[in-house]
Amino acid sequence: MRRRAIHWVNSPVLFEAILRYEQGRLPLSMKLWVEKLLDIKKDETSKILPTYPHS
């Protein structure tokens, strides 16, 4: 099994990338980075971020 290197990721940058990923507004390279970082399968359709009803 191959070891994974630990990378530091800026939380606001990752959050923005996830938002844009879910909106379909990421360039392919960034989309692939998010999928690799979060171990997302290409055929998964579930949302990454939960949606809460506004009160």
PDB file of C-alpha atoms in Angstrom:
ATOM      1  CA  MET A   1       0.000   0.000   0.000  1.00  0.00           C
ATOM      2  CA  ARG A   2       1.346   3.396  -0.987  1.00  0.00           C
ATOM      3  CA  ARG A   3       1.774   6.014   1.751  1.00  0.00           C
ATOM      4  CA  ARG A   4       0.021   9.316   1.272  1.00  0.00           C
ATOM      5  CA  ALA A   5       1.869  12.496   1.946  1.00  0.00           C
ATOM      6  CA  ILE A   6       0.212  14.873   4.372  1.00  0.00           C
ATOM      7  CA  HIS A   7      -0.513  18.264   2.845  1.00  0.00           C
ATOM      8  CA  TRP A   8      -1.539  21.437   4.601  1.00  0.00           C
ATOM      9  CA  VAL A   9      -4.676  22.962   3.084  1.00  0.00           C
ATOM     10  CA  ASN A  10      -6.000  26.444   3.772  1.00  0.00           C
ATOM     11  CA  SER A  11      -9.540  25.918   5.147  1.00  0.00           C
ATOM     12  CA  PRO A  12     -11.177  28.974   3.487  1.00  0.00           C
ATOM     13  CA  VAL A  13      -9.676  27.943   0.137  1.00  0.00           C
ATOM     14  CA  LEU A  14     -10.929  24.375   0.529  1.00  0.00           C
ATOM     15  CA  PHE A  15     -14.393  25.562   1.564  1.00  0.00           C
ATOM     16  CA  GLU A  16     -14.635  27.847  -1.472  1.00  0.00           C
ATOM     17  CA  ALA A  17     -13.445  25.016  -3.723  1.00  0.00           C
ATOM     18  CA  ILE A  18     -16.114  22.692  -2.290  1.00  0.00           C
ATOM     19  CA  LEU A  19     -18.826  25.302  -2.858  1.00  0.00           C
ATOM     20  CA  ARG A  20     -17.737  25.816  -6.454  1.00  0.00           C
ATOM     21  CA  TYR A  21     -17.392  22.035  -6.945  1.00  0.00           C
ATOM     22  CA  GLU A  22     -21.012  21.542  -5.925  1.00  0.00           C
ATOM     23  CA  GLN A  23     -22.084  24.394  -8.213  1.00  0.00           C
ATOM     24  CA  GLY A  24     -20.102  22.938 -11.132  1.00  0.00           C
ATOM     25  CA  ARG A  25     -17.955  26.082 -11.403  1.00  0.00           C
ATOM     26  CA  LEU A  26     -14.452  24.601 -11.020  1.00  0.00           C
ATOM     27  CA  PRO A  27     -11.873  24.116 -13.744  1.00  0.00           C
ATOM     28  CA  LEU A  28     -11.120  20.442 -14.394  1.00  0.00           C
ATOM     29  CA  SER A  29      -7.770  20.554 -12.584  1.00  0.00           C
ATOM     30  CA  MET A  30      -9.370  21.962  -9.416  1.00  0.00           C
ATOM     31  CA  LYS A  31     -12.274  19.523  -9.681  1.00  0.00           C
ATOM     32  CA  LEU A  32      -9.849  16.607  -9.832  1.00  0.00           C
ATOM     33  CA  TRP A  33      -7.898  18.061  -6.875  1.00  0.00           C
ATOM     34  CA  VAL A  34     -11.046  18.265  -4.717  1.00  0.00           C
ATOM     35  CA  GLU A  35     -12.068  14.728  -5.705  1.00  0.00           C
ATOM     36  CA  LYS A  36      -8.623  13.376  -4.871  1.00  0.00           C
ATOM     37  CA  LEU A  37      -8.307  15.320  -1.620  1.00  0.00           C
ATOM     38  CA  LEU A  38     -11.724  14.241  -0.332  1.00  0.00           C
ATOM     39  CA  ASP A  39     -11.671  10.737  -1.906  1.00  0.00           C
ATOM     40  CA  ILE A  40     -14.801  11.458  -3.943  1.00  0.00           C
ATOM     41  CA  LYS A  41     -15.789   8.861  -6.517  1.00  0.00           C
ATOM     42  CA  LYS A  42     -16.771  10.330  -9.885  1.00  0.00           C
ATOM     43  CA  ASP A  43     -20.121   8.533  -9.851  1.00  0.00           C
ATOM     44  CA  GLU A  44     -21.139   9.791  -6.389  1.00  0.00           C
ATOM     45  CA  THR A  45     -24.077  12.176  -6.497  1.00  0.00           C
ATOM     46  CA  SER A  46     -24.366  13.027  -2.804  1.00  0.00           C
ATOM     47  CA  LYS A  47     -23.621  16.544  -1.618  1.00  0.00           C
ATOM     48  CA  ILE A  48     -20.393  17.229   0.232  1.00  0.00           C
ATOM     49  CA  LEU A  49     -21.829  20.018   2.351  1.00  0.00           C
ATOM     50  CA  PRO A  50     -25.110  19.454   4.201  1.00  0.00           C
ATOM     51  CA  THR A  51     -27.995  21.777   3.458  1.00  0.00           C
ATOM     52  CA  TYR A  52     -29.872  23.223   6.393  1.00  0.00           C
ATOM     53  CA  PRO A  53     -33.249  24.924   6.170  1.00  0.00           C
ATOM     54  CA  HIS A  54     -33.091  28.634   6.915  1.00  0.00           C
ATOM     55  CA  SER A  55     -35.171  29.755   9.852  1.00  0.00           C
TER      56      SER A  55
END
